[in-house]
Short mmCIF file of C-alpha atoms in Angstrom, two decimals:
data_model
loop_
_atom_site.label_atom_id
_atom_site.label_comp_id
_atom_site.label_asym_id
_atom_site.label_seq_id
_atom_site.Cartn_x
_atom_site.Cartn_y
_atom_site.Cartn_z
CA MET A 1 -2.68 24.24 -6.36
CA SER A 2 -1.94 20.52 -6.57
CA LEU A 3 0.72 19.37 -9.00
CA LYS A 4 -0.55 18.11 -12.34
CA PRO A 5 0.45 14.52 -13.16
CA LEU A 6 2.59 15.62 -16.09
CA ASP A 7 6.10 15.66 -14.68
CA PRO A 8 6.98 12.57 -12.61
CA GLN A 9 10.40 13.91 -11.65
CA GLU A 10 8.93 17.18 -10.35
CA ILE A 11 6.32 15.28 -8.34
CA ASN A 12 9.04 13.08 -6.83
CA GLU A 13 11.24 16.05 -5.91
CA LYS A 14 8.48 18.19 -4.41
CA LEU A 15 6.36 15.60 -2.62
CA TYR A 16 8.78 12.82 -1.58
CA LYS A 17 11.69 14.62 0.05
CA HIS A 18 12.41 11.85 2.60
CA ARG A 19 14.01 13.87 5.38
CA GLY A 20 14.75 10.54 7.06
CA ILE A 21 15.16 6.87 6.22
CA HIS A 22 13.64 4.18 8.43
CA GLU A 23 15.68 1.00 8.76
CA ALA A 24 13.74 -2.24 9.06
CA LEU A 25 14.19 -4.41 12.12
CA PRO A 26 16.32 -7.51 11.38
CA GLY A 27 13.49 -10.05 11.62
CA ILE A 28 10.34 -11.09 13.45
CA ASP A 29 12.32 -12.57 16.34
CA SER A 30 13.80 -9.14 17.02
CA LEU A 31 10.43 -7.51 17.77
CA ARG A 32 10.16 -6.22 21.33
CA ASP A 33 7.54 -4.32 23.32
CA GLU A 34 9.23 -1.03 22.44
CA ASP A 35 8.75 -1.80 18.74
CA TYR A 36 5.01 -2.23 19.20
CA ALA A 37 5.08 1.01 21.21
CA HIS A 38 6.79 2.64 18.22
CA TYR A 39 3.87 1.53 16.04
CA ARG A 40 1.34 2.97 18.47
CA SER A 41 3.24 6.25 18.60
CA GLN A 42 4.58 6.66 15.06
CA GLY A 43 2.01 4.63 13.13
CA PHE A 44 4.32 2.04 11.55
CA ILE A 45 7.09 -0.52 11.97
CA ALA A 46 9.17 -2.26 9.29
CA VAL A 47 10.54 -5.79 9.66
CA SER A 48 12.96 -7.68 7.40
CA ASP A 49 12.54 -11.31 6.29
CA ILE A 50 8.84 -11.66 7.03
CA LEU A 51 8.78 -13.91 3.97
CA SER A 52 11.60 -16.28 3.01
CA ALA A 53 13.43 -16.03 -0.31
CA ALA A 54 11.48 -19.08 -1.56
CA GLU A 55 8.15 -17.52 -0.54
CA VAL A 56 9.08 -14.29 -2.32
CA ARG A 57 9.99 -16.19 -5.49
CA LEU A 58 6.83 -18.32 -5.48
CA SER A 59 4.62 -15.30 -4.75
CA SER A 60 6.23 -13.32 -7.59
CA GLU A 61 5.67 -16.24 -9.95
CA SER A 62 2.01 -16.42 -8.89
CA ILE A 63 1.50 -12.72 -9.62
CA MET A 64 3.10 -13.05 -13.04
CA ARG A 65 0.97 -16.09 -13.89
CA ILE A 66 -2.15 -14.08 -13.09
CA ILE A 67 -0.99 -11.17 -15.26
CA PHE A 68 -0.31 -13.37 -18.28
CA ASN A 69 -3.44 -15.52 -17.95
CA PRO A 70 -6.37 -13.90 -19.79
CA GLU A 71 -8.73 -16.41 -18.14
CA THR A 72 -7.65 -15.58 -14.57
CA ARG A 73 -10.41 -15.20 -12.00
CA ALA A 74 -8.34 -12.66 -10.08
CA LYS A 75 -8.75 -9.01 -11.06
CA VAL A 76 -6.07 -7.06 -12.93
CA GLN A 77 -6.02 -3.27 -13.36
CA PHE A 78 -4.32 -2.05 -16.55
CA THR A 79 -3.21 1.48 -17.39
CA LYS A 80 -4.26 1.08 -21.04
CA PRO A 81 -6.76 -1.07 -23.00
CA GLN A 82 -5.65 -4.68 -23.25
CA ARG A 83 -6.33 -4.72 -27.01
CA GLU A 84 -3.42 -2.29 -27.42
CA LEU A 85 -0.94 -4.63 -25.72
CA LYS A 86 1.04 -6.59 -28.32
CA ASP A 87 2.92 -9.11 -26.14
CA ASP A 88 3.63 -10.23 -22.57
CA ALA A 89 6.28 -7.55 -22.08
CA GLU A 90 3.81 -4.78 -22.91
CA ARG A 91 1.17 -6.50 -20.80
CA GLU A 92 3.41 -6.50 -17.73
CA LEU A 93 4.37 -2.85 -18.22
CA ALA A 94 0.69 -1.87 -18.33
CA VAL A 95 -0.35 -3.57 -15.06
CA ARG A 96 -0.83 -1.31 -12.05
CA LYS A 97 -2.60 -3.64 -9.65
CA VAL A 98 -3.63 -7.28 -9.22
CA TYR A 99 -6.31 -7.92 -6.61
CA GLU A 100 -8.90 -10.31 -5.18
CA PHE A 101 -6.58 -13.24 -5.79
CA VAL A 102 -6.63 -14.96 -2.39
CA GLU A 103 -9.58 -17.18 -3.28
CA HIS A 104 -7.98 -18.26 -6.55
CA ASP A 105 -4.29 -18.80 -5.80
CA GLU A 106 -3.05 -21.19 -3.12
CA GLN A 107 0.40 -19.61 -2.80
CA LEU A 108 -0.91 -16.08 -2.34
CA ARG A 109 -3.61 -17.25 0.05
CA ALA A 110 -0.89 -18.83 2.20
CA MET A 111 0.95 -15.50 2.26
CA ALA A 112 -2.18 -13.61 3.34
CA TYR A 113 -2.52 -15.98 6.29
CA HIS A 114 1.21 -16.36 6.94
CA PRO A 115 1.87 -16.95 10.65
CA ASN A 116 4.64 -14.32 10.70
CA ILE A 117 2.23 -11.70 9.41
CA LEU A 118 -0.75 -12.67 11.55
CA SER A 119 1.32 -12.83 14.75
CA VAL A 120 2.39 -9.20 14.32
CA VAL A 121 -0.97 -7.95 13.03
CA GLU A 122 -2.96 -9.47 15.90
CA LYS A 123 -0.64 -7.92 18.45
CA LEU A 124 -1.07 -4.55 16.75
CA LEU A 125 -4.86 -4.94 16.57
CA GLY A 126 -5.17 -6.37 20.05
CA GLY A 127 -7.30 -9.31 19.00
CA LYS A 128 -8.24 -11.83 16.31
CA ALA A 129 -7.75 -10.50 12.80
CA LYS A 130 -9.80 -10.90 9.63
CA LEU A 131 -8.38 -10.32 6.15
CA VAL A 132 -10.36 -7.53 4.46
CA GLN A 133 -8.31 -6.78 1.35
CA ASP A 134 -5.65 -8.44 -0.82
CA MET A 135 -3.70 -6.92 -3.70
CA ALA A 136 -0.35 -6.71 -5.45
CA LEU A 137 0.93 -3.27 -6.43
CA LEU A 138 3.27 -3.00 -9.39
CA LYS A 139 5.58 -0.25 -10.60
CA PRO A 140 7.19 -1.32 -13.87
CA PRO A 141 10.59 0.12 -14.88
CA THR A 142 10.76 3.74 -16.12
CA GLY A 143 7.02 4.21 -15.92
CA GLY A 144 5.56 2.95 -12.66
CA GLY A 145 3.27 5.74 -11.57
CA GLU A 146 2.98 7.58 -8.27
CA LYS A 147 0.44 6.57 -5.64
CA PRO A 148 -0.25 9.98 -4.08
CA TRP A 149 -0.33 10.58 -0.34
CA HIS A 150 -3.44 9.07 1.21
CA GLN A 151 -4.94 7.18 4.14
CA ASP A 152 -5.98 3.62 3.36
CA MET A 153 -9.16 3.80 5.42
CA ALA A 154 -10.39 6.54 3.06
CA TYR A 155 -11.02 3.76 0.54
CA GLY A 156 -14.47 2.27 1.01
CA PRO A 157 -13.51 -1.39 1.51
CA LEU A 158 -11.31 -0.35 4.45
CA ALA A 159 -13.64 2.15 6.13
CA PHE A 160 -14.19 0.40 9.44
CA HIS A 161 -15.13 1.87 12.81
CA GLN A 162 -11.86 0.59 14.27
CA ALA A 163 -8.40 1.02 12.77
CA VAL A 164 -7.20 -1.45 10.18
CA VAL A 165 -3.58 -2.57 9.80
CA GLY A 166 -1.91 -2.53 6.40
CA VAL A 167 0.97 -4.88 5.54
CA TRP A 168 3.09 -3.93 2.50
CA ILE A 169 5.58 -6.65 1.52
CA ALA A 170 8.41 -6.10 -0.97
CA LEU A 171 8.78 -8.79 -3.64
CA ASP A 172 11.59 -6.85 -5.32
CA ALA A 173 14.08 -4.58 -3.62
CA ALA A 174 12.13 -1.37 -2.95
CA GLY A 175 14.47 1.61 -2.80
CA LEU A 176 14.54 5.36 -3.13
CA ASP A 177 14.89 5.13 -6.90
CA ASN A 178 12.08 2.73 -7.76
CA GLY A 179 9.15 3.68 -5.55
CA CYS A 180 9.58 2.48 -1.98
CA MET A 181 7.01 3.47 0.59
CA HIS A 182 7.11 6.94 2.18
CA VAL A 183 5.29 7.76 5.42
CA ILE A 184 4.57 10.75 7.64
CA PRO A 185 5.26 9.57 11.20
CA ARG A 186 2.47 10.22 13.72
CA SER A 187 0.08 11.41 11.01
CA GLN A 188 -2.46 8.79 12.10
CA MET A 189 -2.98 11.11 15.08
CA SER A 190 -4.77 13.50 12.69
CA GLY A 191 -7.69 11.08 12.43
CA ALA A 192 -9.71 10.83 9.22
CA VAL A 193 -8.85 13.58 6.73
CA PRO A 194 -10.89 14.48 3.60
CA HIS A 195 -9.68 13.05 0.30
CA TYR A 196 -10.16 14.44 -3.20
CA ALA A 197 -10.06 13.14 -6.77
CA VAL A 198 -6.92 14.85 -8.10
CA ARG A 199 -4.28 12.50 -9.53
CA ASP A 200 -5.99 9.68 -7.61
CA TRP A 201 -8.25 9.50 -4.54
CA GLN A 202 -5.80 11.33 -2.32
CA LEU A 203 -4.99 13.90 0.32
CA CYS A 204 -4.46 17.43 -0.97
CA ASP A 205 -0.77 17.86 -1.71
CA GLU A 206 -0.77 20.99 0.46
CA ALA A 207 -2.25 19.07 3.40
CA VAL A 208 0.73 16.71 3.64
CA PRO A 209 3.68 17.86 5.80
CA VAL A 210 6.25 16.53 3.34
CA GLU A 211 9.06 18.08 5.38
CA ARG A 212 8.45 15.17 7.82
CA ASP A 213 8.58 12.48 5.10
CA VAL A 214 10.41 9.29 6.05
CA ALA A 215 11.28 6.72 3.36
CA VAL A 216 11.09 3.00 4.14
CA PRO A 217 13.37 1.01 1.80
CA LEU A 218 12.87 -2.75 2.02
CA ALA A 219 14.70 -5.82 0.78
CA PRO A 220 12.61 -8.60 -0.80
CA GLY A 221 10.58 -10.29 1.92
CA GLY A 222 10.64 -7.24 4.18
CA ALA A 223 7.32 -5.78 5.35
CA LEU A 224 5.94 -2.46 6.50
CA PHE A 225 3.11 -2.71 9.05
CA PHE A 226 1.16 0.55 9.19
CA HIS A 227 -1.93 2.12 10.71
CA GLY A 228 -4.90 2.60 8.39
CA LEU A 229 -4.92 6.37 8.98
CA LEU A 230 -1.18 6.90 8.45
CA PHE A 231 -0.36 9.33 5.63
CA HIS A 232 1.67 7.38 3.08
CA GLY A 233 2.45 7.29 -0.62
CA THR A 234 4.92 6.03 -3.20
CA PRO A 235 6.70 8.15 -5.83
CA ASN A 236 7.05 7.45 -9.53
CA ASN A 237 9.49 4.70 -10.51
CA THR A 238 11.97 6.44 -12.81
CA SER A 239 14.55 3.63 -12.55
CA ASP A 240 15.12 0.64 -14.84
CA LYS A 241 14.06 -1.78 -12.06
CA ARG A 242 10.76 -3.48 -11.27
CA ARG A 243 9.03 -2.79 -7.97
CA ARG A 244 6.42 -5.38 -7.07
CA ALA A 245 4.78 -5.62 -3.66
CA LEU A 246 2.02 -7.54 -1.94
CA GLN A 247 -0.37 -5.58 0.25
CA PHE A 248 -2.88 -7.02 2.70
CA HIS A 249 -5.23 -5.28 5.11
CA TYR A 250 -6.61 -6.71 8.32
CA ALA A 251 -9.31 -5.57 10.71
CA LEU A 252 -10.38 -6.85 14.09
CA GLU A 253 -12.73 -9.80 13.66
CA THR A 254 -15.38 -7.83 15.58
CA SER A 255 -14.91 -4.59 13.61
CA GLU A 256 -17.82 -3.33 11.50
CA LYS A 257 -17.91 -1.15 8.39
CA MET A 258 -18.80 2.54 8.57
CA SER A 259 -22.15 3.51 7.13
CA PRO A 260 -22.01 5.44 3.83
CA GLN A 261 -23.20 8.52 5.67
CA GLU A 262 -20.44 8.28 8.27
CA TYR A 263 -17.83 7.67 5.56
CA LYS A 264 -18.90 10.81 3.70
CA ARG A 265 -18.80 12.83 6.90
CA VAL A 266 -15.23 11.93 7.83
CA PHE A 267 -13.44 11.26 4.54
CA THR A 268 -15.01 13.70 2.05
CA ASN A 269 -15.71 17.43 1.81
CA GLU A 270 -19.47 16.90 1.79
CA LEU A 271 -20.06 19.05 4.91
CA THR A 272 -17.48 21.77 4.28
CA GLY A 273 -17.64 22.14 0.50
CA ALA A 274 -13.89 22.76 0.61
CA GLU A 275 -11.84 22.29 -2.54
CA CYS A 276 -8.38 20.86 -2.99
#
């Protein structure tokens, strides 16, 4: 049976064992052909200093402005009703995700189209990229929840016929204690795997080979580039530190969305009737 979302520490210990730790490359200028080969084989590469310290600061400030602006045109996902939030501190602690901000914030739009990011993404895709999703993912101190193991292309907006590339950028130091990214190397080789509504839209806990888990700590400005079918997740933040990250997804400019019928066939249990 899958773990119930009642004990964050138990979930962290059982599902995020991080048998290895992946060290980010020192910067975009260090990328070589063998690093792109690593992506094609393992499903990910991490690179430090994709964004400068100033870009990290300005991007963080933009996210916070959105959170505290009740008139924002970006979308904000809260973990509790806003009427229950007494002040800005409680408001920040209740935010899980900020999204669809690129059209409304000049700073964040510049990050989504940052030349450092696009140069890597287009080499990974093998052609001209189009931005297909923008979001910021937040884990507040001592309560930032788990994002269970999943494949990003199992989410409808990212269900394309050709692989998408995800880019996860740390705005705060993302470490083992506050919810850094965890990946299963080579899991993209499994292709599309059915997802289920358990703690989230996720892979079955039992379907994830957690004994192969590799953690990817990142300093602010560092980025993880990963294949849209790579198994990945982030544990609960049980520390007293924030963990904020930007995440963008890109597809080939010529890539088309899956039909609803094809999506159901490859990412759900509609044909098998299997249960998680």
